[in-house]
């Protein structure tokens, strides 16, 4: 496994692979890897001759009062995990390498105005910009993202299509702890009491899944899920929504394929989760 810390090093390695006709899978990450990332690397390993993992805590996707400085980092642990999983390259640049003097950014419209885009202004601009840069540097055939960040996945798929990146964007299922909490690098922020409270998101999802059906008013589902969340004193609901799975715009009634995303603060940690529903017939 090689480690590239500059764009030029990564390009040199990728050029060699391209010359040999090898197809490339990219797993973009911000490091502090967990089994969710592991499942992305495993999927990439299965489907590509070469696998690149990027580890870069991307400053442009954090708001001024967000957790950029304290976002967890452990490169040695990440390196060992990538090596064990058979990755061929880690791209691990410094912020200056990626953004020195940068003036061009990638914006996406409507899809980024709702949900996490509304709660975190500028977040998806930062995500789209860094993912575009990674696509241009690594030139992957396929790129892998977790379904936990469902809006991010929808936005990156649309961006890749609209800007003709020629990359197949692949979503992989959410990986959960045994009590249902979705794996996330941010789970490390939770203290013991908050960690015990955090599976309330999953309980709300389970309840939602048990009652959702075609023709149901979205607000009825939202209220039911909010009730489950309200029963946990350490949890503060930011939103529960029912949106069209493609456009991310709210729906009134459940008719077609929908996404049901939620964002909840447990203590000061913001957790997100979601489920999808497609009515039969
Ligand atoms: O999902 C993430 O970890 C990040 O948003 C990503 C896609 C690596 C871009 O920095």
Short mmCIF file of C-alpha atoms and ligand atoms in Angstrom, two decimals, residues 28-31 37 54 56-58 61 71 123 126-127 130-131 134 145-146 149 152 156, ligand 1:
data_model
loop_
_atom_site.label_atom_id
_atom_site.label_comp_id
_atom_site.label_asym_id
_atom_site.label_seq_id
_atom_site.Cartn_x
_atom_site.Cartn_y
_atom_site.Cartn_z
CA UNK A 28 -13.49 9.27 0.31
CA UNK A 29 -13.31 9.61 4.11
CA UNK A 30 -12.40 12.04 6.84
CA UNK A 31 -10.54 9.29 8.69
CA UNK A 37 -15.91 2.82 6.25
CA UNK A 54 -8.71 9.38 0.91
CA UNK A 56 -8.82 14.27 4.73
CA UNK A 57 -10.69 16.25 7.37
CA UNK A 58 -12.08 18.75 4.91
CA UNK A 61 -17.47 21.54 4.93
CA UNK A 71 -12.84 16.12 14.86
CA UNK A 123 -21.71 22.32 4.26
CA UNK A 126 -17.59 22.13 0.91
CA UNK A 127 -18.49 18.48 0.35
CA UNK A 130 -13.67 18.36 -2.04
CA UNK A 131 -15.34 15.38 -3.72
CA UNK A 134 -10.83 13.97 -5.24
CA UNK A 145 -20.34 6.55 0.12
CA UNK A 146 -22.40 5.50 3.16
CA UNK A 149 -25.43 10.55 4.91
CA UNK A 152 -24.86 13.79 0.76
CA UNK A 156 -22.95 13.61 -5.01
O1 LIG B 1 -18.83 11.60 4.41
C1 LIG B 1 -17.70 12.10 4.66
O2 LIG B 1 -16.93 11.57 5.45
C2 LIG B 1 -17.30 13.40 3.98
O3 LIG B 1 -18.38 14.27 3.87
C3 LIG B 1 -16.60 13.19 2.63
C4 LIG B 1 -17.55 12.57 1.61
C5 LIG B 1 -15.38 12.32 2.80
C6 LIG B 1 -16.15 14.54 2.05
O4 LIG B 1 -15.23 15.17 2.90
#
